[in-house]
Amino acid sequence: MCAYGQEESAPAGAGMGMESNFIVGKVLKHSEKFIAPIPDHSTAYEFNFVQQTYGTKDWQQRRKFPLVGFGFTYTHYGSDSILGNVFGIYPILQLPIIRGKRVEWTVRLGFGLGYATKHFERVPDWDTLNNAISSHINNFSTISTDIRYHINDHFDVQAGLNFSHVSNAALMQPNLGINMYGAHIGIRYFPVSAHPKKIYKDLPKLSNRWLFQGRIGLSFNQAGFTDGPMYPIYIASAYVSRRWLSKNKVFAGIDYSYHSNIYAFLRNNYIAIGDEKAHSWKSAIFVGNEFLFGRVGIMLQVGYYIKQADLKLDPYYEKLGGNLYLVQKEKGVLKELCLSALLKVHQTQAEFAEMGIGFGF
């Protein structure tokens, strides 16, 4: 194996930087049920700690040396008394689309937690206009794209478009979520160097192997009204996967989920008497792709229901989220073991957040 570049002699702090962006946008009314007034405009301030990878791990070279980091966002929706403000914190992954000597085009992803200062409540403070958020702690997701200009080895400036989503994944009701789209400008500063010398290796080509895989998960939903009881949802998936280009896995399989909240609804309303359980589970076929970054995988999945529960939704759904691999082996019976965190949505409406464990043979 050959290596080109500096593997051990990179200056301390090379590639480490700080970034600040100012965002102007607007809340997107994605449902007719969204009754809160939409402000004329919204603003957000973003501060990120970033690290430019340069090849210390094989996946960094396979992924064309992405940027990783941690981000913080303060969002002011422009309606303090109703929508309030949101503080977000999340890991960052920035991927290059086009990279030139002075100019680059990138896409950046963030998936973490958000704290909402205002939410739907009847007591002690009457606030029922904000039917988009019903809890202080929520999921905060963001995606943005940038055109960036490298001024020198320490400073970059950028401008781009962004989209953010805040919701609790229907853990509590009501939960329409707040979506905001906008544009931003910003600056990035690297105290030591923005461009650490990259390490290039003759990487081993991983086989395009097939795996039989499974995942079991658990979620919770509140009954379909505010302050109702919390019910568990049990999820199981079986699928086959095939690795390709040594950095992706394409997969297809079947999803199963049993919804005890639907069972309780049917029982309480004397619907399908005696057959409530049979009308409380769903199954679907799905396809997807997982983008591998070492021990982390980012998963996108699209499914189509072959059986719906009594409370029907759209025939299609999407799952997106991540896997953290505890076991990754090329040989042996158990080749993969991972912890997963997935969000299931129907278009822009979240159904539930799933925590689970996955395995591959």
Short mmCIF file of C-alpha atoms in Angstrom, two decimals:
data_model
loop_
_atom_site.label_atom_id
_atom_site.label_comp_id
_atom_site.label_asym_id
_atom_site.label_seq_id
_atom_site.Cartn_x
_atom_site.Cartn_y
_atom_site.Cartn_z
CA MET A 1 0.00 0.00 0.00
CA CYS A 2 1.32 3.41 -0.93
CA ALA A 3 0.63 6.73 0.75
CA TYR A 4 1.16 10.20 -0.61
CA GLY A 5 1.07 13.34 1.51
CA GLN A 6 1.74 13.81 5.19
CA GLU A 7 0.34 11.09 7.42
CA GLU A 8 1.89 12.02 10.76
CA SER A 9 3.30 15.51 10.37
CA ALA A 10 0.15 17.61 9.93
CA PRO A 11 0.42 20.76 12.07
CA ALA A 12 -1.64 20.75 15.25
CA GLY A 13 -5.07 22.20 14.48
CA ALA A 14 -4.73 21.82 10.71
CA GLY A 15 -8.18 21.85 9.10
CA MET A 16 -9.96 23.02 12.26
CA GLY A 17 -12.11 26.10 11.84
CA MET A 18 -15.12 28.16 12.87
CA GLU A 19 -18.02 29.33 10.74
CA SER A 20 -20.85 31.80 11.15
CA ASN A 21 -23.92 32.21 8.91
CA PHE A 22 -26.78 34.71 8.92
CA ILE A 23 -30.04 33.27 7.57
CA VAL A 24 -33.17 35.04 6.32
CA GLY A 25 -36.15 32.87 5.51
CA LYS A 26 -39.84 32.18 5.85
CA VAL A 27 -41.95 29.59 7.61
CA LEU A 28 -43.53 27.16 5.15
CA LYS A 29 -47.25 26.45 5.72
CA HIS A 30 -47.14 22.81 4.70
CA SER A 31 -50.61 21.86 5.99
CA GLU A 32 -54.05 23.44 6.09
CA LYS A 33 -54.14 22.41 9.75
CA PHE A 34 -51.33 24.91 10.45
CA ILE A 35 -53.41 27.70 12.02
CA ALA A 36 -50.68 29.96 13.42
CA PRO A 37 -50.16 33.19 11.45
CA ILE A 38 -47.07 33.09 9.22
CA PRO A 39 -44.61 35.93 9.97
CA ASP A 40 -43.44 38.10 7.09
CA HIS A 41 -39.94 36.71 7.51
CA SER A 42 -37.79 34.74 9.93
CA THR A 43 -34.09 34.99 10.81
CA ALA A 44 -31.51 32.57 12.16
CA TYR A 45 -27.90 32.69 13.29
CA GLU A 46 -25.68 29.68 12.86
CA PHE A 47 -22.29 28.99 14.45
CA ASN A 48 -20.31 25.87 13.54
CA PHE A 49 -17.09 24.22 14.63
CA VAL A 50 -15.67 22.37 11.61
CA GLN A 51 -12.85 19.97 10.73
CA GLN A 52 -11.63 19.46 7.18
CA THR A 53 -10.76 15.77 6.85
CA TYR A 54 -7.58 14.93 4.96
CA GLY A 55 -7.32 11.14 4.82
CA THR A 56 -6.51 9.81 8.29
CA LYS A 57 -9.32 7.27 7.74
CA ASP A 58 -10.03 5.29 4.57
CA TRP A 59 -13.63 6.55 4.32
CA GLN A 60 -12.42 10.15 4.13
CA GLN A 61 -10.60 9.48 0.86
CA ARG A 62 -13.47 7.36 -0.48
CA ARG A 63 -15.86 10.28 0.20
CA LYS A 64 -13.53 12.91 -1.35
CA PHE A 65 -12.49 14.38 2.01
CA PRO A 66 -15.73 15.77 3.47
CA LEU A 67 -15.91 18.31 6.26
CA VAL A 68 -17.33 17.28 9.64
CA GLY A 69 -18.19 19.27 12.74
CA PHE A 70 -20.77 20.44 15.22
CA GLY A 71 -23.34 23.20 14.75
CA PHE A 72 -25.47 25.56 16.83
CA THR A 73 -28.44 27.53 15.51
CA TYR A 74 -30.70 30.17 17.01
CA THR A 75 -33.91 30.68 15.00
CA HIS A 76 -36.22 33.66 15.51
CA TYR A 77 -39.43 32.94 13.61
CA GLY A 78 -40.68 36.51 14.00
CA SER A 79 -43.59 35.66 16.28
CA ASP A 80 -42.36 35.55 19.89
CA SER A 81 -45.81 35.16 21.43
CA ILE A 82 -46.90 32.23 19.21
CA LEU A 83 -44.10 30.35 17.43
CA GLY A 84 -41.35 31.54 19.77
CA ASN A 85 -37.70 30.74 19.07
CA VAL A 86 -35.70 27.53 18.63
CA PHE A 87 -32.15 26.66 19.73
CA GLY A 88 -30.64 23.79 17.72
CA ILE A 89 -27.53 21.66 18.28
CA TYR A 90 -26.40 18.94 15.84
CA PRO A 91 -23.44 17.17 14.18
CA ILE A 92 -22.47 18.39 10.70
CA LEU A 93 -21.47 16.56 7.54
CA GLN A 94 -20.52 18.65 4.50
CA LEU A 95 -20.01 16.89 1.17
CA PRO A 96 -18.37 18.37 -1.94
CA ILE A 97 -20.35 18.51 -5.18
CA ILE A 98 -17.89 20.54 -7.28
CA ARG A 99 -14.49 21.50 -5.91
CA GLY A 100 -12.15 23.97 -7.58
CA LYS A 101 -9.02 25.76 -6.50
CA ARG A 102 -10.88 28.92 -5.40
CA VAL A 103 -14.57 28.04 -5.65
CA GLU A 104 -16.53 25.03 -4.44
CA TRP A 105 -20.14 23.91 -4.30
CA THR A 106 -21.14 21.82 -1.29
CA VAL A 107 -24.16 20.34 0.50
CA ARG A 108 -24.34 20.24 4.30
CA LEU A 109 -26.49 18.04 6.55
CA GLY A 110 -27.30 18.35 10.24
CA PHE A 111 -29.52 16.16 12.43
CA GLY A 112 -29.84 16.78 16.18
CA LEU A 113 -31.92 18.34 18.94
CA GLY A 114 -33.86 21.60 19.18
CA TYR A 115 -35.29 23.48 22.14
CA ALA A 116 -38.50 25.41 21.38
CA THR A 117 -39.29 28.31 23.72
CA LYS A 118 -43.05 28.19 22.90
CA HIS A 119 -45.38 25.28 22.29
CA PHE A 120 -49.04 24.33 22.32
CA GLU A 121 -50.50 24.19 25.83
CA ARG A 122 -53.80 24.78 27.60
CA VAL A 123 -52.36 25.29 31.08
CA PRO A 124 -50.74 27.07 32.79
CA ASP A 125 -50.43 29.46 29.82
CA TRP A 126 -53.13 29.44 27.18
CA ASP A 127 -51.37 29.00 23.84
CA THR A 128 -53.40 27.05 21.30
CA LEU A 129 -52.53 28.93 18.10
CA ASN A 130 -49.18 27.15 17.90
CA ASN A 131 -50.44 23.72 16.90
CA ALA A 132 -47.14 23.02 15.11
CA ILE A 133 -45.08 22.20 18.21
CA SER A 134 -46.25 20.64 21.48
CA SER A 135 -42.99 20.09 23.39
CA HIS A 136 -39.86 21.99 24.38
CA ILE A 137 -37.46 19.21 23.23
CA ASN A 138 -37.66 18.31 19.55
CA ASN A 139 -35.77 16.98 16.59
CA PHE A 140 -33.87 19.69 14.69
CA SER A 141 -32.82 18.86 11.12
CA THR A 142 -31.20 21.11 8.58
CA ILE A 143 -29.94 20.85 5.00
CA SER A 144 -28.14 23.59 3.12
CA THR A 145 -26.11 24.12 0.01
CA ASP A 146 -23.28 26.66 -0.40
CA ILE A 147 -21.22 28.31 -3.08
CA ARG A 148 -17.96 29.06 -1.28
CA TYR A 149 -14.99 31.24 -2.24
CA HIS A 150 -11.56 30.56 -0.72
CA ILE A 151 -9.95 33.94 -0.04
CA ASN A 152 -6.74 32.43 1.31
CA ASP A 153 -5.58 29.58 3.53
CA HIS A 154 -7.47 31.01 6.52
CA PHE A 155 -10.68 32.67 5.29
CA ASP A 156 -13.64 31.51 3.20
CA VAL A 157 -16.89 33.32 2.40
CA GLN A 158 -20.06 31.59 1.30
CA ALA A 159 -23.67 32.10 0.30
CA GLY A 160 -26.42 29.58 -0.23
CA LEU A 161 -29.86 28.16 0.44
CA ASN A 162 -31.08 26.27 3.49
CA PHE A 163 -34.06 24.38 4.92
CA SER A 164 -34.76 23.46 8.54
CA HIS A 165 -37.34 21.25 10.24
CA VAL A 166 -38.38 21.16 13.90
CA SER A 167 -40.79 18.58 15.36
CA ASN A 168 -41.04 15.89 18.01
CA ALA A 169 -41.91 13.15 15.48
CA ALA A 170 -45.49 12.84 16.80
CA LEU A 171 -44.26 11.81 20.23
CA MET A 172 -46.66 14.43 21.59
CA GLN A 173 -49.68 16.05 19.97
CA PRO A 174 -50.27 18.31 18.12
CA ASN A 175 -47.16 17.99 16.00
CA LEU A 176 -47.28 19.49 12.52
CA GLY A 177 -43.71 20.70 12.83
CA ILE A 178 -42.19 24.00 11.70
CA ASN A 179 -40.45 24.07 8.33
CA MET A 180 -38.42 27.10 7.29
CA TYR A 181 -36.70 27.79 3.99
CA GLY A 182 -34.31 30.64 3.30
CA ALA A 183 -30.97 31.96 2.12
CA HIS A 184 -27.77 32.73 4.00
CA ILE A 185 -24.39 34.39 3.83
CA GLY A 186 -21.44 33.59 6.04
CA ILE A 187 -17.72 33.45 6.72
CA ARG A 188 -15.40 30.64 7.76
CA TYR A 189 -12.06 31.02 9.56
CA PHE A 190 -9.26 28.47 9.99
CA PRO A 191 -6.58 29.63 12.50
CA VAL A 192 -3.90 27.21 11.18
CA SER A 193 -4.88 26.09 7.69
CA ALA A 194 -8.04 25.52 5.69
CA HIS A 195 -6.30 23.03 3.41
CA PRO A 196 -4.23 20.45 5.29
CA LYS A 197 -2.17 18.35 2.89
CA LYS A 198 -4.22 15.30 1.97
CA ILE A 199 -3.14 11.70 2.47
CA TYR A 200 -3.77 9.50 -0.56
CA LYS A 201 -3.56 5.73 -0.24
CA ASP A 202 -4.06 2.74 -2.50
CA LEU A 203 -7.27 1.72 -0.77
CA PRO A 204 -8.39 -1.90 -0.70
CA LYS A 205 -11.44 -2.56 -2.84
CA LEU A 206 -14.19 -4.02 -0.68
CA SER A 207 -16.27 -6.80 -2.21
CA ASN A 208 -19.80 -6.12 -3.40
CA ARG A 209 -21.10 -8.56 -0.83
CA TRP A 210 -24.70 -9.51 -0.08
CA LEU A 211 -26.00 -9.50 3.50
CA PHE A 212 -29.19 -10.73 5.10
CA GLN A 213 -30.17 -7.99 7.54
CA GLY A 214 -32.72 -7.28 10.23
CA ARG A 215 -33.69 -4.41 12.50
CA ILE A 216 -35.96 -4.22 15.53
CA GLY A 217 -37.11 -0.88 16.85
CA LEU A 218 -39.33 0.88 19.34
CA SER A 219 -41.17 4.18 19.20
CA PHE A 220 -43.86 6.01 21.14
CA ASN A 221 -46.85 8.08 20.06
CA GLN A 222 -49.29 10.09 22.07
CA ALA A 223 -52.96 9.34 21.40
CA GLY A 224 -54.45 11.59 18.71
CA PHE A 225 -55.20 14.42 21.11
CA THR A 226 -53.24 16.74 23.40
CA ASP A 227 -52.29 15.45 26.86
CA GLY A 228 -53.39 11.93 25.96
CA PRO A 229 -51.61 8.74 27.07
CA MET A 230 -48.37 7.55 25.44
CA TYR A 231 -48.45 4.27 23.50
CA PRO A 232 -45.56 2.13 22.21
CA ILE A 233 -45.06 1.19 18.56
CA TYR A 234 -43.14 -2.01 17.79
CA ILE A 235 -41.18 -2.14 14.52
CA ALA A 236 -39.38 -4.98 12.76
CA SER A 237 -37.65 -4.99 9.38
CA ALA A 238 -36.07 -7.75 7.29
CA TYR A 239 -34.09 -7.00 4.15
CA VAL A 240 -31.14 -7.88 1.94
CA SER A 241 -28.33 -5.46 1.11
CA ARG A 242 -25.52 -5.25 -1.39
CA ARG A 243 -22.44 -3.08 -0.96
CA TRP A 244 -21.25 -1.09 -3.96
CA LEU A 245 -18.31 1.23 -4.69
CA SER A 246 -16.92 0.24 -1.26
CA LYS A 247 -18.90 3.06 0.36
CA ASN A 248 -22.66 2.43 -0.14
CA LYS A 249 -25.24 -0.25 0.55
CA VAL A 250 -28.37 -0.60 -1.53
CA PHE A 251 -31.12 -2.60 0.17
CA ALA A 252 -34.70 -3.85 -0.19
CA GLY A 253 -37.06 -5.63 2.17
CA ILE A 254 -40.21 -5.54 4.25
CA ASP A 255 -41.29 -3.39 7.21
CA TYR A 256 -43.72 -4.38 9.94
CA SER A 257 -45.10 -2.15 12.69
CA TYR A 258 -47.71 -2.72 15.41
CA HIS A 259 -49.41 0.43 16.73
CA SER A 260 -50.89 0.06 20.21
CA ASN A 261 -52.28 3.61 19.97
CA ILE A 262 -54.46 2.52 17.04
CA TYR A 263 -55.52 -0.57 18.98
CA ALA A 264 -56.57 1.65 21.92
CA PHE A 265 -58.48 3.98 19.56
CA LEU A 266 -60.40 1.09 18.03
CA ARG A 267 -61.21 -0.35 21.45
CA ASN A 268 -62.32 2.99 22.88
CA ASN A 269 -64.59 3.71 19.93
CA TYR A 270 -66.03 0.19 19.49
CA ILE A 271 -64.60 -0.20 15.99
CA ALA A 272 -63.73 -3.63 14.54
CA ILE A 273 -64.91 -5.27 17.73
CA GLY A 274 -62.98 -8.46 18.39
CA ASP A 275 -60.52 -7.77 15.54
CA GLU A 276 -58.80 -4.66 16.89
CA LYS A 277 -55.30 -6.16 16.78
CA ALA A 278 -55.74 -7.27 13.19
CA HIS A 279 -56.50 -3.65 12.24
CA SER A 280 -53.59 -2.15 14.24
CA TRP A 281 -50.55 -3.27 12.27
CA LYS A 282 -48.96 -2.20 9.00
CA SER A 283 -46.61 -3.84 6.54
CA ALA A 284 -44.75 -2.39 3.60
CA ILE A 285 -42.09 -3.16 1.04
CA PHE A 286 -39.18 -0.75 0.75
CA VAL A 287 -35.96 0.09 -1.07
CA GLY A 288 -33.18 2.41 0.00
CA ASN A 289 -29.52 3.28 0.13
CA GLU A 290 -27.10 3.72 3.00
CA PHE A 291 -24.12 6.05 2.60
CA LEU A 292 -21.22 4.75 4.69
CA PHE A 293 -18.77 7.01 6.54
CA GLY A 294 -16.63 4.60 8.53
CA ARG A 295 -18.68 3.46 11.52
CA VAL A 296 -21.52 5.86 10.66
CA GLY A 297 -24.14 5.24 8.01
CA ILE A 298 -26.72 7.72 6.68
CA MET A 299 -29.81 5.90 5.48
CA LEU A 300 -32.59 6.93 3.06
CA GLN A 301 -35.53 4.59 2.53
CA VAL A 302 -38.81 4.75 0.56
CA GLY A 303 -41.64 2.33 1.31
CA TYR A 304 -45.04 1.37 -0.11
CA TYR A 305 -47.74 -0.10 2.11
CA ILE A 306 -49.06 -3.55 1.26
CA LYS A 307 -51.27 -3.43 4.37
CA GLN A 308 -52.38 -0.36 6.30
CA ALA A 309 -53.90 -0.12 9.75
CA ASP A 310 -57.47 1.12 10.22
CA LEU A 311 -56.25 4.74 10.49
CA LYS A 312 -54.86 5.11 6.97
CA LEU A 313 -52.13 7.48 5.79
CA ASP A 314 -50.52 8.12 2.39
CA PRO A 315 -49.61 4.90 0.53
CA TYR A 316 -45.94 5.93 0.47
CA TYR A 317 -43.59 6.85 3.30
CA GLU A 318 -39.95 7.73 3.81
CA LYS A 319 -37.45 6.85 6.52
CA LEU A 320 -34.23 8.74 7.05
CA GLY A 321 -31.65 8.68 9.79
CA GLY A 322 -28.40 7.11 10.84
CA ASN A 323 -26.70 3.93 11.99
CA LEU A 324 -23.78 3.72 14.42
CA TYR A 325 -21.89 0.48 13.83
CA LEU A 326 -20.62 -1.44 16.84
CA VAL A 327 -19.46 -4.40 14.72
CA GLN A 328 -18.14 -4.22 11.14
CA LYS A 329 -16.47 -7.42 9.88
CA GLU A 330 -15.67 -8.85 6.48
CA LYS A 331 -15.73 -12.45 7.78
CA GLY A 332 -17.62 -14.38 10.43
CA VAL A 333 -21.28 -15.12 11.06
CA LEU A 334 -22.22 -11.72 12.51
CA LYS A 335 -20.76 -9.17 10.14
CA GLU A 336 -22.65 -6.06 11.28
CA LEU A 337 -24.26 -4.82 14.47
CA CYS A 338 -25.48 -1.24 14.80
CA LEU A 339 -27.63 1.17 16.77
CA SER A 340 -30.11 3.09 14.63
CA ALA A 341 -32.13 6.29 14.92
CA LEU A 342 -34.69 6.80 12.15
CA LEU A 343 -37.48 9.27 11.40
CA LYS A 344 -40.51 8.00 9.50
CA VAL A 345 -42.41 10.65 7.54
CA HIS A 346 -45.22 10.97 5.01
CA GLN A 347 -44.12 13.83 2.75
CA THR A 348 -43.50 16.61 5.30
CA GLN A 349 -45.49 15.05 8.17
CA ALA A 350 -43.62 12.91 10.72
CA GLU A 351 -45.29 9.69 11.91
CA PHE A 352 -42.76 8.53 14.53
CA ALA A 353 -39.10 8.43 15.53
CA GLU A 354 -37.66 4.92 15.79
CA MET A 355 -34.77 3.78 17.99
CA GLY A 356 -33.48 0.31 17.25
CA ILE A 357 -30.73 -2.21 16.79
CA GLY A 358 -29.73 -3.74 13.46
CA PHE A 359 -27.67 -6.76 12.46
CA GLY A 360 -26.30 -8.37 9.30
CA PHE A 361 -25.21 -11.92 8.43
#
